[in-house]
Coordinates of C-alpha atoms in Angstrom, one line a residue:
M1069 CA 0.0 0.0 0.0
I1070 CA 2.8 2.4 0.9
I1071 CA 4.7 1.6 -2.3
E1072 CA 1.7 2.1 -4.6
A1073 CA 0.8 5.4 -2.9
A1074 CA 4.4 6.6 -3.2
K1075 CA 4.6 5.7 -6.9
V1076 CA 1.4 7.7 -7.6
R1077 CA 3.0 10.7 -5.8
L1078 CA 6.2 10.2 -7.9
V1079 CA 4.1 10.5 -11.1
Q1080 CA 2.5 13.7 -9.8
L1081 CA 6.0 15.1 -9.0
D1082 CA 7.3 14.3 -12.5
E1083 CA 4.4 16.1 -14.0
D1084 CA 5.2 19.2 -11.8
L1085 CA 8.8 19.0 -12.9
E1086 CA 7.8 18.7 -16.6
L1087 CA 5.7 21.8 -16.3
F1088 CA 8.7 23.8 -15.0
D1089 CA 10.7 22.6 -18.0
E1090 CA 8.0 23.9 -20.3
M1091 CA 8.0 27.4 -18.7
G1092 CA 10.0 30.1 -20.3
I1093 CA 11.5 31.3 -16.9
P1094 CA 15.1 32.0 -15.8
A1095 CA 17.1 28.9 -14.8
G1096 CA 17.4 30.0 -11.1
Q1097 CA 13.7 30.5 -10.8
K1098 CA 13.0 27.1 -12.5
L1099 CA 15.4 25.4 -10.1
N1100 CA 13.7 26.9 -7.1
G1101 CA 10.3 25.8 -8.4
K1102 CA 11.5 22.3 -8.9
L1103 CA 13.2 22.0 -5.6
N1104 CA 10.1 23.3 -3.8
S1105 CA 8.0 20.6 -5.6
I1106 CA 10.5 17.9 -4.7
R1107 CA 10.8 19.0 -1.1
Q1108 CA 7.0 18.8 -0.8
A1109 CA 6.9 15.4 -2.4
I1110 CA 9.6 14.1 0.0
A1111 CA 7.6 15.6 2.9
D1112 CA 4.5 13.8 1.7
L1113 CA 6.6 10.6 1.5
K1114 CA 7.7 11.1 5.2
A1115 CA 4.1 11.7 6.2
L1116 CA 3.0 8.6 4.5
L1117 CA 5.5 6.5 6.5
N1118 CA 4.3 8.2 9.7
Q1119 CA 0.7 7.3 9.0
Q1120 CA 1.3 3.7 7.9
S1121 CA 3.6 0.9 8.7
F1122 CA 5.3 -1.5 6.3
S1123 CA 3.5 -4.8 6.0
S1124 CA 6.7 -6.7 5.9
T1125 CA 10.5 -6.4 5.8
D1126 CA 10.4 -7.1 2.1
E1127 CA 8.1 -4.1 1.6
E1128 CA 10.5 -1.9 3.5
I1129 CA 13.4 -3.1 1.4
Q1130 CA 11.4 -2.5 -1.8
F1131 CA 10.6 1.1 -0.7
F1132 CA 14.1 2.1 0.3
K1133 CA 15.8 0.2 -2.6
Y1134 CA 13.6 1.3 -5.5
V1135 CA 11.0 4.0 -4.5
K1136 CA 12.6 6.5 -2.2
P1137 CA 15.9 6.8 -4.3
Q1138 CA 13.7 8.0 -7.3
F1139 CA 12.6 11.0 -5.3
I1140 CA 16.1 11.8 -4.1
A1141 CA 17.5 11.3 -7.6
R1142 CA 15.1 14.0 -8.9
Q1143 CA 16.5 16.4 -6.3
L1144 CA 20.1 15.6 -7.1
F1145 CA 19.5 15.7 -10.9
A1146 CA 17.9 19.2 -10.7
L1147 CA 20.8 20.5 -8.7
D1148 CA 23.5 18.9 -10.8
I1149 CA 22.0 20.0 -14.1
F1150 CA 21.8 23.6 -12.9
T1151 CA 25.4 23.5 -11.7
I1152 CA 26.6 22.0 -15.0
E1153 CA 24.7 24.5 -17.1
A1154 CA 25.7 27.5 -14.9
G1155 CA 29.4 26.5 -15.2
K1156 CA 29.4 26.0 -19.0
P1157 CA 31.9 28.3 -20.6
V1158 CA 30.9 30.8 -23.1
D1159 CA 33.6 29.9 -25.6
T1160 CA 34.3 27.9 -28.8
A1161 CA 32.6 24.6 -29.5
E1162 CA 35.8 22.7 -28.7
V1163 CA 36.1 24.3 -25.2
V1164 CA 32.5 23.6 -24.4
K1165 CA 33.0 20.0 -25.6
S1166 CA 36.0 19.6 -23.3
Y1167 CA 33.9 21.0 -20.4
F1168 CA 31.2 18.4 -20.9
E1169 CA 33.8 15.6 -21.3
Q1170 CA 35.3 16.6 -17.9
E1171 CA 31.8 16.6 -16.3
L1172 CA 31.3 13.1 -17.7
K1173 CA 34.5 11.9 -16.0
Y1174 CA 33.2 13.2 -12.7
T1175 CA 30.1 11.0 -12.9
R1176 CA 32.3 8.0 -13.6
K1177 CA 34.6 8.8 -10.7
Y1178 CA 31.7 8.1 -8.3
Y1179 CA 31.3 4.7 -9.7
D1180 CA 35.0 4.0 -9.2
Q1181 CA 34.8 5.2 -5.6
N1182 CA 31.9 2.9 -4.9
K1183 CA 32.7 -0.1 -7.1
F1184 CA 31.2 -2.8 -4.9
M1185 CA 27.9 -0.9 -4.5
H1186 CA 27.8 0.0 -8.2
Q1187 CA 28.1 -3.7 -9.1
Y1188 CA 25.4 -4.6 -6.6
Y1189 CA 23.2 -1.9 -8.2
L1190 CA 23.8 -3.1 -11.8
L1191 CA 23.3 -6.7 -11.0
D1192 CA 20.2 -5.9 -8.8
G1193 CA 21.8 -8.0 -6.0
T1194 CA 19.7 -9.1 -3.0
E1195 CA 22.1 -10.8 -0.6
L1196 CA 22.8 -7.6 1.4
D1197 CA 19.3 -6.0 1.1
A1198 CA 18.5 -6.6 4.8
L1199 CA 21.6 -4.6 5.7
L1200 CA 21.4 -1.9 3.1
F1201 CA 17.7 -1.2 2.8
V1202 CA 16.3 -1.8 6.3
R1203 CA 16.4 1.0 8.8
N1204 CA 18.6 0.9 11.9
T1205 CA 21.1 -1.6 10.5
Q1206 CA 24.9 -1.2 10.3
P1207 CA 26.6 -2.6 7.2
P1208 CA 30.4 -2.5 7.0
G1209 CA 31.5 1.1 6.9
S1210 CA 33.8 0.4 3.9
L1211 CA 30.8 -0.3 1.7
I1212 CA 28.8 2.9 2.3
P1213 CA 30.0 6.5 2.1
D1214 CA 29.0 9.0 4.9
V1215 CA 25.8 10.9 4.1
Q1216 CA 25.0 14.3 5.6
G1217 CA 21.5 14.8 7.1
F1218 CA 21.0 11.1 7.7
D1219 CA 17.5 10.6 9.2
P1220 CA 17.3 7.1 10.9
Q1221 CA 13.5 7.0 10.6
F1222 CA 13.5 7.9 6.9
S1223 CA 16.9 6.6 5.6
T1224 CA 18.8 3.3 5.3
A1225 CA 22.5 2.7 4.6
G1226 CA 22.1 2.2 0.9
D1227 CA 19.2 4.4 -0.4
Y1228 CA 21.2 7.5 -1.0
V1229 CA 23.9 5.7 -2.9
F1230 CA 21.3 4.1 -5.2
A1231 CA 19.8 7.6 -5.7
R1232 CA 23.2 8.9 -6.7
F1233 CA 23.6 6.0 -9.2
I1234 CA 20.2 6.8 -10.8
T1235 CA 21.2 10.5 -10.9
N1236 CA 24.6 9.8 -12.6
E1237 CA 22.9 7.6 -15.2
R1238 CA 20.6 10.5 -16.1
I1239 CA 23.5 13.0 -16.0
Q1240 CA 25.6 10.8 -18.4
E1241 CA 22.6 10.6 -20.8
F1242 CA 22.3 14.4 -20.6
L1243 CA 26.0 15.0 -21.3
T1244 CA 26.2 12.4 -24.0
D1245 CA 23.3 14.1 -25.9
R1246 CA 25.3 17.3 -25.8
L1247 CA 28.6 15.8 -26.8
Y1248 CA 27.6 13.6 -29.7
S1249 CA 25.1 13.4 -32.5
P1250 CA 22.4 10.7 -32.2
Q1251 CA 24.4 8.5 -34.6
E1252 CA 27.7 8.9 -32.5
A1253 CA 25.8 8.3 -29.3
E1254 CA 24.4 5.1 -30.6
T1255 CA 27.9 3.9 -31.8
L1256 CA 29.4 4.7 -28.3
S1257 CA 26.6 2.7 -26.7
G1258 CA 27.3 -0.3 -29.0
I1259 CA 24.1 0.2 -30.9
T1260 CA 24.6 0.1 -34.6
K1261 CA 21.2 -1.2 -35.8
R1262 CA 19.4 0.1 -38.9
R1263 CA 17.0 2.8 -38.0
V1264 CA 13.3 1.9 -38.6
T1265 CA 10.6 4.5 -38.5
L1266 CA 7.5 3.3 -36.8
K1267 CA 4.4 5.4 -36.1
W1268 CA 1.8 4.5 -33.5
T1269 CA -1.6 4.6 -35.2
G1270 CA -3.7 3.2 -32.4
D1271 CA -5.4 5.1 -29.6
A1272 CA -2.9 6.9 -27.4
I1273 CA -4.6 5.6 -24.2
N1274 CA -3.6 2.1 -25.3
L1275 CA 0.1 3.1 -25.4
A1276 CA -0.4 4.6 -21.9
E1277 CA -1.7 1.2 -20.6
M1278 CA 1.4 -0.4 -22.0
A1279 CA 3.7 2.3 -20.5
Y1280 CA 2.2 1.8 -17.0
G1281 CA 2.5 -2.0 -17.4
I1282 CA 6.2 -1.6 -18.3
W1283 CA 6.8 0.8 -15.4
L1284 CA 4.9 -1.1 -12.7
T1285 CA 6.7 -4.4 -13.6
G1286 CA 10.1 -2.7 -13.6
Q1287 CA 11.1 -3.8 -17.1
V1288 CA 13.4 -0.9 -18.0
N1289 CA 16.7 0.1 -16.4
N1290 CA 16.3 -2.4 -13.6
G1291 CA 13.0 -0.8 -12.6
N1292 CA 14.7 2.6 -12.2
A1293 CA 13.0 4.3 -15.2
G1294 CA 10.1 6.6 -14.2
I1295 CA 6.8 6.5 -16.0
T1296 CA 7.4 10.0 -17.4
E1297 CA 10.7 8.8 -18.9
I1298 CA 9.1 5.6 -20.4
M1299 CA 6.2 7.6 -21.9
G1300 CA 8.6 10.2 -23.3
W1301 CA 10.6 7.5 -25.0
L1302 CA 7.5 5.9 -26.4
E1303 CA 6.3 9.3 -27.7
V1304 CA 9.5 10.0 -29.4
N1305 CA 10.0 6.6 -31.0
F1306 CA 6.3 6.1 -32.0
Q1307 CA 5.8 9.7 -33.0
V1308 CA 2.7 10.1 -30.9
N1309 CA 1.5 12.4 -28.1
I1310 CA 0.4 10.2 -25.2
G1311 CA -0.4 13.1 -22.8
R1312 CA 0.4 13.6 -19.1
P1313 CA 1.0 10.4 -17.2
F1314 CA -1.1 11.1 -14.2
R1315 CA -4.1 12.3 -16.2
R1316 CA -3.8 9.1 -18.3
W1317 CA -3.8 7.1 -15.1
Q1318 CA -6.9 8.9 -13.9
S1319 CA -8.6 8.0 -17.2
I1320 CA -7.6 4.3 -16.9
S1321 CA -8.6 4.0 -13.2
G1322 CA -11.8 5.9 -13.8
R1323 CA -13.1 3.3 -16.3
K1324 CA -16.3 1.7 -15.0
R1325 CA -17.4 -0.5 -17.9
V1326 CA -15.9 -3.6 -19.4
S1327 CA -12.2 -3.6 -18.3
Q1328 CA -9.9 -0.9 -16.8
V1329 CA -7.1 -2.4 -18.9
K1330 CA -9.0 -2.9 -22.1
Y1331 CA -6.1 -2.8 -24.5
I1332 CA -3.9 -5.1 -22.4
D1333 CA -6.8 -7.6 -22.3
Q1334 CA -7.2 -7.3 -26.1
M1335 CA -3.5 -8.1 -26.5
K1336 CA -3.7 -11.1 -24.2
A1337 CA -6.7 -12.4 -26.0
A1338 CA -5.0 -12.0 -29.4
I1339 CA -1.8 -13.8 -28.3
L1340 CA -3.8 -16.7 -26.7
K1341 CA -5.8 -17.0 -29.9
R1342 CA -2.7 -17.2 -32.0
L1343 CA -1.2 -19.9 -29.6
D1344 CA -4.5 -21.8 -29.7
D1345 CA -4.6 -21.7 -33.6
E1346 CA -0.9 -22.9 -33.8
N1347 CA -1.6 -25.8 -31.4
A1348 CA -4.9 -26.8 -33.0

């Protein structure tokens, strides 16, 4: 219950942050607006924990390993992007490129400083979850860096480190987009497939159902991709406007007739029919 409520709050937060990105306001004003929204969301998250208890240790682990880090990562990302953009030199393209390359090295340095935890994050390890993502535990100090403002009732040994990993992935993507053309970025990522242009011609609400299914089952980036990011990717690659995630969710949850997940049910029926026809 706590996790689902927190995920809904995260979707609302992402919509608030997206609105600030769409506003034509100064960078400092935009940052303040974003940080205020994030602080309120984190305060709501704390209030949620004060009002409810985790149903099990596993739910507590899931919350501090996958959910809370997403909120903190939004805060870190907003601050980091502002700092990077504010420090960008007004100079030649080569100087600016060198600046972005140096910033990229900084993100990788954090991985080097926390190699064990980064591998644990990438492999989605579980062996140490009870030490890293349960409150009032003490894992070996060599694994976890010191964190300022540690709140024992709202923090675990590993949630901030995971939030920083999520942030660094987004920073790397941001910097790579500015350093290289789309073709160069794909080559660097080891992706050299032929581009195929596909356009979504079905109802946008159907794609929203799929996006929520992908997000809620954690199929992208080890479950670390947000619903806004997933929908944004689908919009770009399928050349369609899905709309704001939370409003789409309200449309889906507000359905009263037939099925709330009508399109997913249609897909399931079509796949089962194909299997039945092949086995007949």
